[in-house]
mmCIF file of C-alpha atoms and ligand atoms in Angstrom:
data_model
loop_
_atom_site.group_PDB
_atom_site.id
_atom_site.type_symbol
_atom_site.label_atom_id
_atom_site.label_comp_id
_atom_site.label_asym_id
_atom_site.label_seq_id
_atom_site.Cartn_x
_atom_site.Cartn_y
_atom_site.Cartn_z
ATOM 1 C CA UNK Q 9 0.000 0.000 0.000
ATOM 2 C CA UNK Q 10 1.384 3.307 -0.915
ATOM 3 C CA UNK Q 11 1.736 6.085 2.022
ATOM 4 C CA UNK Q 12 1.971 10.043 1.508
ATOM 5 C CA UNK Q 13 5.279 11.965 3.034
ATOM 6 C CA UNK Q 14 5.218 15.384 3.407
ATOM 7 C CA UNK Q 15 8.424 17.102 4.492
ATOM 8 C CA UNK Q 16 8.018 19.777 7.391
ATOM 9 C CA UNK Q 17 10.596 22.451 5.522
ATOM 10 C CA UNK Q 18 8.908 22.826 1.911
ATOM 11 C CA UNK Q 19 5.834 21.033 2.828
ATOM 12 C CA UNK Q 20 6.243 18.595 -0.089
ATOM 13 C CA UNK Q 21 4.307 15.486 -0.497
ATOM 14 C CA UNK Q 22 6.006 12.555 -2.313
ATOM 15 C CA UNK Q 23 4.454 8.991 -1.997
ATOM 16 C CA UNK Q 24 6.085 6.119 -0.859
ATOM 17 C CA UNK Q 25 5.222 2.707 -3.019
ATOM 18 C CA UNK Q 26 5.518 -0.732 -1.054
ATOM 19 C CA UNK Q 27 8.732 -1.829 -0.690
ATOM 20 C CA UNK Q 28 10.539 1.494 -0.879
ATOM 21 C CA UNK Q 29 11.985 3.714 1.427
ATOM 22 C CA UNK Q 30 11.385 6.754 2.091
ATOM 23 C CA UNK Q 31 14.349 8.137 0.686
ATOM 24 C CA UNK Q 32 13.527 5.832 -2.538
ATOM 25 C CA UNK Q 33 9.976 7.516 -2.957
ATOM 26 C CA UNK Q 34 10.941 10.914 -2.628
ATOM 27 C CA UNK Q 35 13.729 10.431 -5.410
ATOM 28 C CA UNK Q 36 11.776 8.560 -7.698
ATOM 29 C CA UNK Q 37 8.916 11.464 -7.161
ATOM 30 C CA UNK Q 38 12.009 14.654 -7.916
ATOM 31 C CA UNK Q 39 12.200 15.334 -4.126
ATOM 32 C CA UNK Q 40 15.681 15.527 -3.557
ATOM 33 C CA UNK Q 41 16.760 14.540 0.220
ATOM 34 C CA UNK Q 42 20.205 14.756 1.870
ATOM 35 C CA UNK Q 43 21.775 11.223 1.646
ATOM 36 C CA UNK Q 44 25.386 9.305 1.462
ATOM 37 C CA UNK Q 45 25.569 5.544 1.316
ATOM 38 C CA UNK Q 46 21.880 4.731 0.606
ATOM 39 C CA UNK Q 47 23.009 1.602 2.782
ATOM 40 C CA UNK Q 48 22.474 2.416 6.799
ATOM 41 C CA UNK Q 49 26.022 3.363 7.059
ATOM 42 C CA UNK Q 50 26.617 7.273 7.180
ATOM 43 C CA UNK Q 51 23.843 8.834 8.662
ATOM 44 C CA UNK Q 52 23.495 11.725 6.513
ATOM 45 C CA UNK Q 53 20.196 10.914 5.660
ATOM 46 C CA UNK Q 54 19.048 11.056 8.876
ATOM 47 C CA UNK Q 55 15.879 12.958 9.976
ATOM 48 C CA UNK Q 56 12.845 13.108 12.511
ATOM 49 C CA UNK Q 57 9.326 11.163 11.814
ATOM 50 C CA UNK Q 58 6.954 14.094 13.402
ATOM 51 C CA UNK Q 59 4.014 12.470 12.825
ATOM 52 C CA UNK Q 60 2.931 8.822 11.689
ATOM 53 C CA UNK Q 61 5.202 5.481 12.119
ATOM 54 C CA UNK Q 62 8.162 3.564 10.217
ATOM 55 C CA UNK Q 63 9.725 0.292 10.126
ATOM 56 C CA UNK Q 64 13.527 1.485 10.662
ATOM 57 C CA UNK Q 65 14.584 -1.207 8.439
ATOM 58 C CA UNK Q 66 18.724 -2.565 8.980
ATOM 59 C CA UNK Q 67 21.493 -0.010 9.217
ATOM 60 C CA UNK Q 68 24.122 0.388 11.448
ATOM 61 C CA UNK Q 69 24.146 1.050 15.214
ATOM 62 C CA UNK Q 70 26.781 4.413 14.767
ATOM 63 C CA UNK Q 71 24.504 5.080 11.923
ATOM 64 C CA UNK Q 72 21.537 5.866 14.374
ATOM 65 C CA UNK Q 73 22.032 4.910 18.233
ATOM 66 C CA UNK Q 74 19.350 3.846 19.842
ATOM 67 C CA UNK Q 75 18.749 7.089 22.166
ATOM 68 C CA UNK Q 76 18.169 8.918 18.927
ATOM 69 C CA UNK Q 77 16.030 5.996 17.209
ATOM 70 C CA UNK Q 78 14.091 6.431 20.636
ATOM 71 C CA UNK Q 79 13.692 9.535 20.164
ATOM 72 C CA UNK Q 80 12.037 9.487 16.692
ATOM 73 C CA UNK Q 81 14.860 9.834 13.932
ATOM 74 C CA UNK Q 82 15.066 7.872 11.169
ATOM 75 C CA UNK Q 83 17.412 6.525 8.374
ATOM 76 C CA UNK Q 84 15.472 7.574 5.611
ATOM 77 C CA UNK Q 85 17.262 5.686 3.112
ATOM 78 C CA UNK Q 86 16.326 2.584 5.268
ATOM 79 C CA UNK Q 87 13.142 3.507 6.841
ATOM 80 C CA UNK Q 88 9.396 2.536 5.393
ATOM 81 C CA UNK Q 89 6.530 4.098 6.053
ATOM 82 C CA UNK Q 90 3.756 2.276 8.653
ATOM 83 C CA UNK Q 91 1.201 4.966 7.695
ATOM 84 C CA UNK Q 92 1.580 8.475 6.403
ATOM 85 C CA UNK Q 93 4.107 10.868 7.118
ATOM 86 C CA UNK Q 94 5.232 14.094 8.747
ATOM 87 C CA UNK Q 95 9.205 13.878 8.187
ATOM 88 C CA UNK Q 96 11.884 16.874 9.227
ATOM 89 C CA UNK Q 97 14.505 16.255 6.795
ATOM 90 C CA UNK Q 98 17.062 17.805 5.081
ATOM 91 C CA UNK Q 99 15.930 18.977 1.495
ATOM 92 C CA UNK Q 100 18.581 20.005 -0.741
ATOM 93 C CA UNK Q 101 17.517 23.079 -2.799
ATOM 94 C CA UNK Q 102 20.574 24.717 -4.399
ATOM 95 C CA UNK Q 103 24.788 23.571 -4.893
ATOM 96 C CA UNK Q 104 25.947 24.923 -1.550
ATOM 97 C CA UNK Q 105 23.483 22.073 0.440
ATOM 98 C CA UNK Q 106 25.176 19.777 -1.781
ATOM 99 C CA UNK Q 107 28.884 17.928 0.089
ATOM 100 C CA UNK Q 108 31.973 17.850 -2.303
ATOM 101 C CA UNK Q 109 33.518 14.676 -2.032
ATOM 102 C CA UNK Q 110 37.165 12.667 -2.820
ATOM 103 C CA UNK Q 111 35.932 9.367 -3.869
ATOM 104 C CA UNK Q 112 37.580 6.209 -5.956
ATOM 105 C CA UNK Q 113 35.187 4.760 -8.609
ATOM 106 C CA UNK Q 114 35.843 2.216 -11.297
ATOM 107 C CA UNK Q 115 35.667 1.803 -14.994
ATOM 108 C CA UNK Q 116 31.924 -0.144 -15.384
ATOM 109 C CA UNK Q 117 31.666 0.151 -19.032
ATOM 110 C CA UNK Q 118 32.765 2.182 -22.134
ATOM 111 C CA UNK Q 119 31.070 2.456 -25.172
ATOM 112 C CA UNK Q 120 31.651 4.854 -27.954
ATOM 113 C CA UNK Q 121 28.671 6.146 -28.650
ATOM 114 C CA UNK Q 122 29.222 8.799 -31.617
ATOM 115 C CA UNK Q 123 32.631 9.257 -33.469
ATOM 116 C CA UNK Q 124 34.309 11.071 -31.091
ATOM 117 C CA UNK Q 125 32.239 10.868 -28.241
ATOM 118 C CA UNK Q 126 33.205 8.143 -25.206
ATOM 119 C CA UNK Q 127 30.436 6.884 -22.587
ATOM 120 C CA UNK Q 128 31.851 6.329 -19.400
ATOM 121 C CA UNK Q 129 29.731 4.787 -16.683
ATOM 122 C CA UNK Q 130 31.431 4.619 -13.041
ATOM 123 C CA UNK Q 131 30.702 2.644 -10.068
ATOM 124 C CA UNK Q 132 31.255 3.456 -6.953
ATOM 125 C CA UNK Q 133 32.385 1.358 -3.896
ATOM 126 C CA UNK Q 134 29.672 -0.423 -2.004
ATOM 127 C CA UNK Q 135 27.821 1.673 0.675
ATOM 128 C CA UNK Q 136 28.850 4.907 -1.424
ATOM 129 C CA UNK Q 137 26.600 7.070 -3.448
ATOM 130 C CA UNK Q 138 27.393 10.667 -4.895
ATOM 131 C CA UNK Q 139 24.665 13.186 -3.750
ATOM 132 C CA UNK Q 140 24.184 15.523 -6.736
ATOM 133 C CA UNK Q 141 21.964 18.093 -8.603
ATOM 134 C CA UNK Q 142 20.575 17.546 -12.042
ATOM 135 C CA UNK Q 143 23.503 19.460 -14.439
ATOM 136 C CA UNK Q 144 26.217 19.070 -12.422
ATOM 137 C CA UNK Q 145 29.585 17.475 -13.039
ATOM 138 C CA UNK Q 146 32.784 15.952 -11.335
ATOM 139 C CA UNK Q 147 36.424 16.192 -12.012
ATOM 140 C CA UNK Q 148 38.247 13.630 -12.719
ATOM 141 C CA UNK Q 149 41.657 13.486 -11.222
ATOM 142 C CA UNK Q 150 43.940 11.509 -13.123
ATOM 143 C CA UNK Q 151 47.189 10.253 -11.564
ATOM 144 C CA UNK Q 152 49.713 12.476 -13.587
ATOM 145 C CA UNK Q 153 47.875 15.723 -12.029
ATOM 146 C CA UNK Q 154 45.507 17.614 -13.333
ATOM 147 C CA UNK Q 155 41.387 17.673 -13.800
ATOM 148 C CA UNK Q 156 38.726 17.234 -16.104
ATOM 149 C CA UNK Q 157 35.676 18.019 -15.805
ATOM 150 C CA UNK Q 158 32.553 16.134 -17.085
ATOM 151 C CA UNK Q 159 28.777 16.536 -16.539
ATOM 152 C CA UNK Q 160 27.117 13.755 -14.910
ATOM 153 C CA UNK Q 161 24.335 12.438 -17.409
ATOM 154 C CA UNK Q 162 21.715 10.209 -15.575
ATOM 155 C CA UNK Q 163 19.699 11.991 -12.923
ATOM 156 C CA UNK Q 164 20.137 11.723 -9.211
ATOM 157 C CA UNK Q 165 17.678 9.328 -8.776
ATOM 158 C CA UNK Q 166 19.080 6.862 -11.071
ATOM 159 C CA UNK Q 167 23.131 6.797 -9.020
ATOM 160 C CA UNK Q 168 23.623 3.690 -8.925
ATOM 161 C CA UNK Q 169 26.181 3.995 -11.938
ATOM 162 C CA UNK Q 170 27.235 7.440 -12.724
ATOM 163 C CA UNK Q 171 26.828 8.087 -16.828
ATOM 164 C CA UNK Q 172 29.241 10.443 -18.602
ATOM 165 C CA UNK Q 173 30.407 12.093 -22.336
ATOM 166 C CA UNK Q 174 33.356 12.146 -22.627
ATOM 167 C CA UNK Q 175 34.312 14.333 -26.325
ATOM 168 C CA UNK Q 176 37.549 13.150 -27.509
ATOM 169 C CA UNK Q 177 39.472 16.659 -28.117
ATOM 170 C CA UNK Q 178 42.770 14.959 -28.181
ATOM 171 C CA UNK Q 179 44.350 15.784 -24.773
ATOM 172 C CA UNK Q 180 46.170 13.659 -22.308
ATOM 173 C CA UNK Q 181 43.275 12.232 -20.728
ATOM 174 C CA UNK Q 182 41.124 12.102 -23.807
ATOM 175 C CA UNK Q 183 43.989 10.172 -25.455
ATOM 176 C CA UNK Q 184 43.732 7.702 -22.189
ATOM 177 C CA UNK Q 185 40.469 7.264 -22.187
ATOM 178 C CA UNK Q 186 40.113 6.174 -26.064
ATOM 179 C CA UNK Q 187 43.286 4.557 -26.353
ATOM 180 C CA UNK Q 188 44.284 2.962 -23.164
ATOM 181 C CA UNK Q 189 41.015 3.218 -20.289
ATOM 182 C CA UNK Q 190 39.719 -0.435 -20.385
ATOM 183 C CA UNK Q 191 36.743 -1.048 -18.136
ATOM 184 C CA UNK Q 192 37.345 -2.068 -14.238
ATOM 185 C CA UNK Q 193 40.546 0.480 -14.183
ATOM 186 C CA UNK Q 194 40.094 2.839 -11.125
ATOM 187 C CA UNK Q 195 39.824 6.595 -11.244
ATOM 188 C CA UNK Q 196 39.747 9.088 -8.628
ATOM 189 C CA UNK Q 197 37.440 11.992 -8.743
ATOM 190 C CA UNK Q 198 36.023 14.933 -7.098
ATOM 191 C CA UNK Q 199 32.507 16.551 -6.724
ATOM 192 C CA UNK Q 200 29.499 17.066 -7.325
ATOM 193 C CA UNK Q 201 30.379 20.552 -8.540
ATOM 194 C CA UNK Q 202 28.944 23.681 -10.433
ATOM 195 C CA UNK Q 203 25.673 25.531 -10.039
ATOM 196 C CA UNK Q 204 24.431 24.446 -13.316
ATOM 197 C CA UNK Q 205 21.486 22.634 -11.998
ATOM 198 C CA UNK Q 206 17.392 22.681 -12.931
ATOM 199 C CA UNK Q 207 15.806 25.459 -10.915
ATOM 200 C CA UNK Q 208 12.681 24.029 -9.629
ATOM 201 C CA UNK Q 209 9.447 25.569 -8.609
ATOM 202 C CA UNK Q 210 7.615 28.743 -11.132
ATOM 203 C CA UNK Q 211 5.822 27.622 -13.889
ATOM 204 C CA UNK Q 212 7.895 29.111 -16.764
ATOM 205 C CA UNK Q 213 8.260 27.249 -19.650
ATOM 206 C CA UNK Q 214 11.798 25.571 -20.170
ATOM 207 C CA UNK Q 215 14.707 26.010 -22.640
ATOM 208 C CA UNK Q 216 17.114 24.059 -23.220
ATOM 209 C CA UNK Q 217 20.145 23.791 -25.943
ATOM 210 C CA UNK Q 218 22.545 21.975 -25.920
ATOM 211 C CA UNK Q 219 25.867 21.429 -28.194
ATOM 212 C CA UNK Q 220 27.514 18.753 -28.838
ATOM 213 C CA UNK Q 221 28.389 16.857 -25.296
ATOM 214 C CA UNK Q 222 26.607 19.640 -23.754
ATOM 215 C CA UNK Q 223 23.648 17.139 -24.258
ATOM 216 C CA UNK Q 224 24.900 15.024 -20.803
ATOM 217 C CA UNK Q 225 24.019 17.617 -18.149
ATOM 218 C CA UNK Q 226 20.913 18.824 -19.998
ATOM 219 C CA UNK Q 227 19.856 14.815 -20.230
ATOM 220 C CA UNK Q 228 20.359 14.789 -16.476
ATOM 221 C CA UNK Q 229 18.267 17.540 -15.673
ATOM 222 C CA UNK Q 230 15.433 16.246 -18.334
ATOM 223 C CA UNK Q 231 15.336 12.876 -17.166
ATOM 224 C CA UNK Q 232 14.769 14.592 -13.616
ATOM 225 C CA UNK Q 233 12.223 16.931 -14.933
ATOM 226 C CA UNK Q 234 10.117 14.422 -16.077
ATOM 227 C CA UNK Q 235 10.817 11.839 -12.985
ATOM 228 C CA UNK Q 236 9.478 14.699 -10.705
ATOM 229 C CA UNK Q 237 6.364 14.921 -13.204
ATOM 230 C CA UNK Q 238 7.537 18.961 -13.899
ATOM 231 C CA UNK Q 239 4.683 20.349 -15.467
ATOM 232 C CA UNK Q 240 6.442 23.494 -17.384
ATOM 233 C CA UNK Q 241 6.572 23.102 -20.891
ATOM 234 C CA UNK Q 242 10.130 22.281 -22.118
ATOM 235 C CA UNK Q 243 11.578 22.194 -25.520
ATOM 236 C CA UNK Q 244 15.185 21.391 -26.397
ATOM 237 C CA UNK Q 245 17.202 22.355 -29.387
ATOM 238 C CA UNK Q 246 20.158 20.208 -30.121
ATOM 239 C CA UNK Q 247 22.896 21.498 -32.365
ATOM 240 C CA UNK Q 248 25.293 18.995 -33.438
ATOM 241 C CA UNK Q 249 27.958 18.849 -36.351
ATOM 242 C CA UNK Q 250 26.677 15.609 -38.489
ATOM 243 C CA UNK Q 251 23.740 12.955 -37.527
ATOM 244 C CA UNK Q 252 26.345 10.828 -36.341
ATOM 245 C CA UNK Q 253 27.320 13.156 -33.751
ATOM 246 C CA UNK Q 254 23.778 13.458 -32.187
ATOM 247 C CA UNK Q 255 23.646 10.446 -30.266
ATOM 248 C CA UNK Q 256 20.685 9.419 -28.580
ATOM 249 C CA UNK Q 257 18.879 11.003 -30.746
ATOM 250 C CA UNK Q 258 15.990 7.936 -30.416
ATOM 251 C CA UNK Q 259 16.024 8.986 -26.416
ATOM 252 C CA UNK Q 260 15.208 12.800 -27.168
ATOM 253 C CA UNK Q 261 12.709 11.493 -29.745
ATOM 254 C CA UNK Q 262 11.394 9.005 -26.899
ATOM 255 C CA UNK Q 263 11.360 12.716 -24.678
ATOM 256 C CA UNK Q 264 8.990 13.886 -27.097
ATOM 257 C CA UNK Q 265 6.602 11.049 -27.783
ATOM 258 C CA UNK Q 266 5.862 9.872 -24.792
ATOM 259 C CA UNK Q 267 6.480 13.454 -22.395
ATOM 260 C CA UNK Q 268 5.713 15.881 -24.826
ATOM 261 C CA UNK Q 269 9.330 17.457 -24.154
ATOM 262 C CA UNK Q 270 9.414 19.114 -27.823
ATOM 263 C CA UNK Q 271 12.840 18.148 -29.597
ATOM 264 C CA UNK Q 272 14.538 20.051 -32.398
ATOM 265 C CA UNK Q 273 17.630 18.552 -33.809
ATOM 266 C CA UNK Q 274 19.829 20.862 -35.840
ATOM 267 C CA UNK Q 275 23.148 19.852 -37.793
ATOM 268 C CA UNK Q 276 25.447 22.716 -38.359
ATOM 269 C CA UNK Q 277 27.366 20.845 -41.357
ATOM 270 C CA UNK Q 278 24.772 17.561 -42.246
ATOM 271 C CA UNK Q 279 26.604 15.015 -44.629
ATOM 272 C CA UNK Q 280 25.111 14.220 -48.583
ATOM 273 C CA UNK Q 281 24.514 10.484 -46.602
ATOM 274 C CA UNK Q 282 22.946 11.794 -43.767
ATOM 275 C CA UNK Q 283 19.923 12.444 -46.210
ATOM 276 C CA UNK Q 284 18.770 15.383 -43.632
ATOM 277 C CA UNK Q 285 15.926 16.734 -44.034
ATOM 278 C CA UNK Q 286 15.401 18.746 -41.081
ATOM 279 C CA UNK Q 287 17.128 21.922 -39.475
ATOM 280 C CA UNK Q 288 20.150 23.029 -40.628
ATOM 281 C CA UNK Q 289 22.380 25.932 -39.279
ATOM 282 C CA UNK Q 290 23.168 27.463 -35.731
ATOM 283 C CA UNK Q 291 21.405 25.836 -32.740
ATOM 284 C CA UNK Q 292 20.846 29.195 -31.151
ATOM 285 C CA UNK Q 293 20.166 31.100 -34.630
ATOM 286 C CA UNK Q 294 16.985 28.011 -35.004
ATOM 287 C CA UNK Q 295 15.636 28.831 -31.366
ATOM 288 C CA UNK Q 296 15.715 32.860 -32.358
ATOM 289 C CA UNK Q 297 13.621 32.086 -35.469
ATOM 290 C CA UNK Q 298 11.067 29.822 -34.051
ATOM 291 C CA UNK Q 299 10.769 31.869 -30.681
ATOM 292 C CA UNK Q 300 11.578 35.617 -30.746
ATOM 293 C CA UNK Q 301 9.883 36.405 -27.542
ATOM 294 C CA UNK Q 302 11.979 34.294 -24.774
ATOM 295 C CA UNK Q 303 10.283 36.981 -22.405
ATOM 296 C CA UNK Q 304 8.781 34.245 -20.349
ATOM 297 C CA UNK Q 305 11.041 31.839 -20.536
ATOM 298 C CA UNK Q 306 13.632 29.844 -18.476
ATOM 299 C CA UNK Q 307 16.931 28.892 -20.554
ATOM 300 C CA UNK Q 308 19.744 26.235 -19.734
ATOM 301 C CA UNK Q 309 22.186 26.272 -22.419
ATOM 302 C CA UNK Q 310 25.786 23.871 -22.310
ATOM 303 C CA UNK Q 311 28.443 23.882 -25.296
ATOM 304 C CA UNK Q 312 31.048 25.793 -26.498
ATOM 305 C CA UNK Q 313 31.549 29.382 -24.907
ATOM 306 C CA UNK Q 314 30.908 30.755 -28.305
ATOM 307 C CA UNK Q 315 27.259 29.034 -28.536
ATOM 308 C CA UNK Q 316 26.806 29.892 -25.066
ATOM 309 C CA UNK Q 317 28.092 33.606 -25.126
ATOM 310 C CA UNK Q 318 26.180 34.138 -28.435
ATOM 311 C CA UNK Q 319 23.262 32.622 -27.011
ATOM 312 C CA UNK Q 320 23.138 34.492 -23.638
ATOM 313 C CA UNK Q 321 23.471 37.578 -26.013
ATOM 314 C CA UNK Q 322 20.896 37.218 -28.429
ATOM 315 C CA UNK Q 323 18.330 35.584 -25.748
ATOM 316 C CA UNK Q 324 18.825 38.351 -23.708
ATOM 317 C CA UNK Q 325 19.131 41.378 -26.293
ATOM 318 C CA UNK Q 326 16.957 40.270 -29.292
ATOM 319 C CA UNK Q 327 14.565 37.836 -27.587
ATOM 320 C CA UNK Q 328 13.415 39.464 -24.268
ATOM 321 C CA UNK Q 329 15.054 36.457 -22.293
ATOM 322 C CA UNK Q 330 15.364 38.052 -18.562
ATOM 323 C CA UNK Q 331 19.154 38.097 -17.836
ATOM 324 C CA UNK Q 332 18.431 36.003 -14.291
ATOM 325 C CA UNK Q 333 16.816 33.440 -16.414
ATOM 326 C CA UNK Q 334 19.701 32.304 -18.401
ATOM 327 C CA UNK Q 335 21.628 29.708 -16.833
ATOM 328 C CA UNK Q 336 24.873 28.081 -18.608
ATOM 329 C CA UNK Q 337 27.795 25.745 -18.465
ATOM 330 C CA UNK Q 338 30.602 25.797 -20.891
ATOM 331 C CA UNK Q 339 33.757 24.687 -22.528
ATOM 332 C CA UNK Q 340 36.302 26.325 -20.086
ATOM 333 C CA UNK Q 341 39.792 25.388 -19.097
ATOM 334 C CA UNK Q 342 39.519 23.809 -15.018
ATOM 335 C CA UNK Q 343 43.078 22.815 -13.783
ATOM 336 C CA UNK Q 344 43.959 22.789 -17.283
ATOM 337 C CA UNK Q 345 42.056 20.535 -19.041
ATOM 338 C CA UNK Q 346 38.836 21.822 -20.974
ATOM 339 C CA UNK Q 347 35.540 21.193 -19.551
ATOM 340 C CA UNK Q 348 34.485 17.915 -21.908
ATOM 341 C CA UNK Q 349 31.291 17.171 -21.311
ATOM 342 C CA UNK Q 350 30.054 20.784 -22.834
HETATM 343 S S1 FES W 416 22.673 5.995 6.215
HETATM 344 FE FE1 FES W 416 23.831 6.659 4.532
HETATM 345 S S2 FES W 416 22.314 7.481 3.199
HETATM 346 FE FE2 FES W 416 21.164 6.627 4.811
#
């Protein structure tokens, strides 16, 4: 039987399905708690039932002693509802709620998904989970020194793997990772990081474009959008070189049919084979000419700085796009290495 949670803070309601806890429900639902391990070992999910009753499920006796399970906390990542809730928990609304961690991960699985573009999925060790936003990225710290950055691109409630795009621009570590990275190697990295993330809450309709491998964070915060059952309108314009760099291109088109997330794919240099038929051109020059008034809009735009720069500029100056409602994340140098997943 399913029960109702509302959180004292925000005074959100998020239902809990059988079997799940309640940290399980209010992910699935786009309620984003604070949480570690996911496994009754950290505590940082840790909160007070106020009203109604749990099953505390196992966890770990540090984890939650008994003078504070006594005295009505909860392991939400552990505990199921008995009846309807009243929880005091700690919702994370913006990057600064969010803890930066050092953790190792390995190599699950590579697959090269578009000419030049790598996916990376990492896995964590047991009892760890990275707490993130929707948009954000890590940094990779490779052995020899050094960073890279790349956009996480499943959402936080799917963590169990994290999913990355990983462009190959020909440095050191993009040389690595195509020519010597084999899966089950071990990486180091650091994060969540960035305050690129999907501001929730207002009922403005949504814009996203993305370039090239600035399609990972903007897939994170998508596949959130529509986990949390957002009900803004959102359209996404994709600009990519050829049709063999727009990968996933059946998962936008999946967006669209079955969300009604409105796709637009636009090729800025289409081969004779890729027998295109549709856009052609800049990706921000196609969003100008199909919607000149951005006036009540929300935009998230990732790729180069010269998409996103000419993009925050005509938005703002030619389309009526409120300044405060442009959000971006681009191509910039961190430690060194370029930012790869925009
Ligand atoms: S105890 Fe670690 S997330 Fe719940």
């Amino acid at each position: 039987m399913s029960r109702q949670v509302t959180t004292k803070a925000s005074g959100r309601t998020f239902t809990v399905r059988d079997g799940e806890s309640v940290l399980d429900g209010a992910l699935r639902e786009g309620v984003i708690i604070a949480y570690g391990c996911r496994s009754g070992a950290c505590g940082s999910c840790k909160g007070r039932v106020l009203e109604g009753a749990v099953d505390p499920g196992s966890y770990e006796e540090h984890a939650l002693p008994a003078g504070e399970r006594a005295a009505g906390m909860a392991l939400f990542c552990q505990a199921r509802p008995l009846t309807d809730l009243v929880v005091d928990c700690r919702e994370i609304a913006g990057a600064d709620d969010v803890q930066i961690r050092r953790l190792p991960c390995r190599v699950q699985r590579l697959e090269r998904i578009a000419p030049e573009v790598m996916l990376i999925r990492l896995k964590l060790p047991s009892n760890e989970r990275l707490q993130f936003l929707a948009g954000q990225y890590i940094d990779i710290l490779p052995k020899e020194g050094g960073r890279r950055s790349l956009s996480m691109a499943n959402p936080p409630h799917d963590d169990e793997l994290l999913e990355l795009h990983l462009r190959n621009y020909g440095g050191p570590f993009s040389r690595h990772v195509f020519g010597r990275m084999k899966e089950k190697d071990i990486l180091r990295f650091e994060g969540p990081l960035g305050t690129f993330f999907l501001r929730e809450g207002g009922m403005k309709p949504i814009l996203f474009v993305a370039g090239g491998t600035g399609f990972a964070p903007i897939k994170a915060m998508i596949e959130h959008a529509i986990q949390g059952r957002v009900e803004r309108p959102m359209t996404l314009y994709r600009g990519c070189r050829a049709r063999a760099d727009c990968y996933m291109n059946d998962l936008a088109e999946r967006w669209n049919a079955d969300h009604g997330v409105r796709y637009v794919p636009v090729l800025s240099e289409p081969l004779p084979g890729d027998e295109w038929t549709g856009r052609t051109g800049l990706v921000h020059h196609a969003v100008i000419e199909d919607l000149p008034d951005l006036g009540e809009y929300q935009a998230y735009v990732c790729g180069s700085p010269a998409m996103v720069e000419a993009a925050r500029r005509d938005f703002t100056t030619r389309c009526g796009l409120p300044v405060e409602e442009f959000y971006s994340d681009s191509f910039t140098p961190a430690g060194g290495f370029p930012r790869a997943s925009q």
